[in-house]
């Protein structure tokens, strides 16, 4: 049985990724691993390792259960989770009816046996802090202030994807294996 590391995502337009890439460079520092701009996306639900023969059932459940109309998303502001004082994750905010979309994804997949996650905050992860350094303590508050009004643009959201994630020493590779139109 082949297992595929899987998640459900909204993929970003190249123009948005380009704008994000311009900002990500400023966050390049020791102990902070930035996400390659071509890999940025909004994760609606992480499924983990899933049997390959369940992928069609996942896509079918999403096609049936996700009824959110296409919308325009706005990407702006850079912050940190759990907060900007001592962040573990650096993010860009995503505005639009993502909570409704996430709830429908959760409901659809709960119907075929996937556990609900229970919390969701629409964002694009652009970095993860592996370990804290004095440089981060000094620079991150200034960067959060600089990018508080950051604007990466808008894009239509008219589809979601079932994504395959392959981990390697060079970093993850993502591939859209199913597309669900909204």
GROMACS .gro file of C-alpha atoms in nm:
model
  182
    1UNK     CA    1   0.000   0.000   0.000
    2UNK     CA    2   0.144   0.334  -0.108
    3UNK     CA    3   0.112   0.623   0.137
    4UNK     CA    4   0.109   0.985   0.022
    5UNK     CA    5   0.173   1.281   0.253
    6UNK     CA    6  -0.130   1.495   0.171
    7UNK     CA    7  -0.288   1.832   0.243
    8UNK     CA    8  -0.567   2.049   0.101
    9UNK     CA    9  -0.458   2.394  -0.015
   10UNK     CA   10  -0.528   2.714  -0.199
   11UNK     CA   11  -0.233   2.772  -0.429
   12UNK     CA   12  -0.115   3.125  -0.499
   13UNK     CA   13  -0.081   3.309  -0.828
   14UNK     CA   14   0.275   3.371  -0.954
   15UNK     CA   15   0.236   3.749  -0.908
   16UNK     CA   16   0.152   3.701  -0.538
   17UNK     CA   17   0.444   3.460  -0.493
   18UNK     CA   18   0.676   3.715  -0.657
   19UNK     CA   19   0.567   3.991  -0.419
   20UNK     CA   20   0.606   3.756  -0.121
   21UNK     CA   21   0.957   3.661  -0.243
   22UNK     CA   22   1.059   4.028  -0.222
   23UNK     CA   23   0.970   4.038   0.148
   24UNK     CA   24   1.095   3.691   0.245
   25UNK     CA   25   1.456   3.788   0.174
   26UNK     CA   26   1.453   4.029   0.470
   27UNK     CA   27   1.373   3.740   0.705
   28UNK     CA   28   1.677   3.539   0.606
   29UNK     CA   29   1.873   3.493   0.930
   30UNK     CA   30   2.030   3.223   1.142
   31UNK     CA   31   1.779   2.996   1.313
   32UNK     CA   32   1.493   3.102   1.086
   33UNK     CA   33   1.409   2.876   0.791
   34UNK     CA   34   1.222   3.065   0.522
   35UNK     CA   35   0.983   2.891   0.283
   36UNK     CA   36   1.083   2.888  -0.082
   37UNK     CA   37   0.851   3.143  -0.248
   38UNK     CA   38   0.737   2.897  -0.514
   39UNK     CA   39   0.607   2.667  -0.236
   40UNK     CA   40   0.390   2.919  -0.049
   41UNK     CA   41   0.019   2.837  -0.022
   42UNK     CA   42  -0.271   2.842   0.224
   43UNK     CA   43  -0.317   2.509   0.397
   44UNK     CA   44  -0.688   2.442   0.451
   45UNK     CA   45  -0.630   2.101   0.610
   46UNK     CA   46  -0.328   1.877   0.663
   47UNK     CA   47  -0.418   1.509   0.622
   48UNK     CA   48  -0.080   1.346   0.683
   49UNK     CA   49   0.001   1.011   0.528
   50UNK     CA   50  -0.297   0.883   0.332
   51UNK     CA   51  -0.337   0.562   0.133
   52UNK     CA   52  -0.305   0.643  -0.235
   53UNK     CA   53  -0.633   0.467  -0.315
   54UNK     CA   54  -0.823   0.714  -0.090
   55UNK     CA   55  -0.725   1.022  -0.297
   56UNK     CA   56  -1.025   0.992  -0.532
   57UNK     CA   57  -1.264   0.960  -0.234
   58UNK     CA   58  -1.107   1.273  -0.080
   59UNK     CA   59  -1.149   1.467  -0.405
   60UNK     CA   60  -1.509   1.343  -0.446
   61UNK     CA   61  -1.599   1.442  -0.088
   62UNK     CA   62  -1.456   1.789  -0.149
   63UNK     CA   63  -1.638   1.827  -0.482
   64UNK     CA   64  -1.965   1.741  -0.311
   65UNK     CA   65  -1.916   1.917   0.022
   66UNK     CA   66  -1.745   2.245  -0.070
   67UNK     CA   67  -2.003   2.496  -0.188
   68UNK     CA   68  -1.825   2.827  -0.119
   69UNK     CA   69  -1.857   3.052  -0.423
   70UNK     CA   70  -1.538   3.176  -0.591
   71UNK     CA   71  -1.403   3.488  -0.420
   72UNK     CA   72  -1.117   3.735  -0.425
   73UNK     CA   73  -0.850   3.693  -0.158
   74UNK     CA   74  -0.620   3.967  -0.032
   75UNK     CA   75  -0.273   3.895   0.105
   76UNK     CA   76  -0.133   4.154   0.344
   77UNK     CA   77   0.060   4.213   0.666
   78UNK     CA   78   0.337   3.999   0.812
   79UNK     CA   79   0.314   3.865   1.165
   80UNK     CA   80   0.407   3.571   1.384
   81UNK     CA   81   0.246   3.279   1.567
   82UNK     CA   82   0.183   3.256   1.853
   83UNK     CA   83   0.265   3.629   1.855
   84UNK     CA   84   0.530   3.874   1.737
   85UNK     CA   85   0.720   3.875   2.070
   86UNK     CA   86   0.843   3.516   2.050
   87UNK     CA   87   0.721   3.372   1.719
   88UNK     CA   88   0.765   3.015   1.601
   89UNK     CA   89   0.606   3.081   1.259
   90UNK     CA   90   0.627   3.391   1.035
   91UNK     CA   91   0.315   3.446   0.823
   92UNK     CA   92   0.137   3.668   0.573
   93UNK     CA   93  -0.231   3.728   0.639
   94UNK     CA   94  -0.494   3.599   0.397
   95UNK     CA   95  -0.829   3.779   0.382
   96UNK     CA   96  -1.147   3.634   0.235
   97UNK     CA   97  -1.407   3.376   0.341
   98UNK     CA   98  -1.137   3.120   0.423
   99UNK     CA   99  -1.301   3.022   0.755
  100UNK     CA  100  -1.617   2.913   0.570
  101UNK     CA  101  -1.404   2.730   0.312
  102UNK     CA  102  -1.204   2.557   0.587
  103UNK     CA  103  -1.524   2.454   0.769
  104UNK     CA  104  -1.665   2.299   0.453
  105UNK     CA  105  -1.338   2.114   0.388
  106UNK     CA  106  -1.339   1.988   0.750
  107UNK     CA  107  -1.706   1.880   0.728
  108UNK     CA  108  -1.659   1.705   0.393
  109UNK     CA  109  -1.354   1.513   0.510
  110UNK     CA  110  -1.499   1.430   0.854
  111UNK     CA  111  -1.772   1.253   0.655
  112UNK     CA  112  -1.511   1.008   0.521
  113UNK     CA  113  -1.327   0.954   0.846
  114UNK     CA  114  -1.074   1.237   0.883
  115UNK     CA  115  -1.053   1.398   1.225
  116UNK     CA  116  -1.138   1.767   1.252
  117UNK     CA  117  -0.852   2.000   1.345
  118UNK     CA  118  -1.068   2.248   1.530
  119UNK     CA  119  -0.863   2.563   1.479
  120UNK     CA  120  -0.788   2.754   1.165
  121UNK     CA  121  -0.629   3.087   1.088
  122UNK     CA  122  -0.599   3.178   0.719
  123UNK     CA  123  -0.235   3.258   0.647
  124UNK     CA  124   0.062   3.189   0.424
  125UNK     CA  125   0.360   3.051   0.616
  126UNK     CA  126   0.681   3.220   0.498
  127UNK     CA  127   0.918   3.104   0.773
  128UNK     CA  128   0.969   2.883   1.076
  129UNK     CA  129   1.197   2.954   1.369
  130UNK     CA  130   1.416   2.653   1.438
  131UNK     CA  131   1.599   2.814   1.730
  132UNK     CA  132   1.603   3.160   1.879
  133UNK     CA  133   1.904   3.391   1.834
  134UNK     CA  134   1.999   3.740   1.956
  135UNK     CA  135   1.981   3.860   1.592
  136UNK     CA  136   1.618   3.748   1.569
  137UNK     CA  137   1.532   3.918   1.899
  138UNK     CA  138   1.679   4.241   1.762
  139UNK     CA  139   1.562   4.228   1.398
  140UNK     CA  140   1.220   4.059   1.407
  141UNK     CA  141   1.034   4.337   1.594
  142UNK     CA  142   1.171   4.588   1.340
  143UNK     CA  143   1.070   4.364   1.048
  144UNK     CA  144   0.720   4.311   1.186
  145UNK     CA  145   0.685   4.688   1.215
  146UNK     CA  146   0.825   4.744   0.863
  147UNK     CA  147   0.587   4.487   0.711
  148UNK     CA  148   0.278   4.564   0.919
  149UNK     CA  149   0.121   4.730   0.613
  150UNK     CA  150   0.277   4.491   0.360
  151UNK     CA  151   0.050   4.425   0.061
  152UNK     CA  152   0.116   4.125  -0.163
  153UNK     CA  153  -0.195   4.174  -0.376
  154UNK     CA  154  -0.524   4.003  -0.453
  155UNK     CA  155  -0.615   3.696  -0.652
  156UNK     CA  156  -0.930   3.506  -0.740
  157UNK     CA  157  -0.984   3.187  -0.543
  158UNK     CA  158  -1.190   2.960  -0.766
  159UNK     CA  159  -1.034   2.622  -0.689
  160UNK     CA  160  -0.866   2.420  -0.418
  161UNK     CA  161  -0.615   2.138  -0.457
  162UNK     CA  162  -0.538   1.804  -0.301
  163UNK     CA  163  -0.162   1.832  -0.266
  164UNK     CA  164   0.109   1.568  -0.244
  165UNK     CA  165   0.407   1.661  -0.027
  166UNK     CA  166   0.736   1.480  -0.076
  167UNK     CA  167   1.001   1.551   0.185
  168UNK     CA  168   1.368   1.543   0.092
  169UNK     CA  169   1.699   1.671   0.234
  170UNK     CA  170   1.671   1.964  -0.011
  171UNK     CA  171   1.329   2.056   0.130
  172UNK     CA  172   0.970   1.966   0.043
  173UNK     CA  173   0.826   1.934  -0.306
  174UNK     CA  174   0.454   1.995  -0.356
  175UNK     CA  175   0.243   1.864  -0.639
  176UNK     CA  176  -0.127   1.925  -0.704
  177UNK     CA  177  -0.275   1.578  -0.760
  178UNK     CA  178  -0.646   1.676  -0.772
  179UNK     CA  179  -0.821   2.005  -0.846
  180UNK     CA  180  -1.164   2.096  -0.711
  181UNK     CA  181  -1.337   2.394  -0.874
  182UNK     CA  182  -1.543   2.620  -0.647
   0.00000   0.00000   0.00000
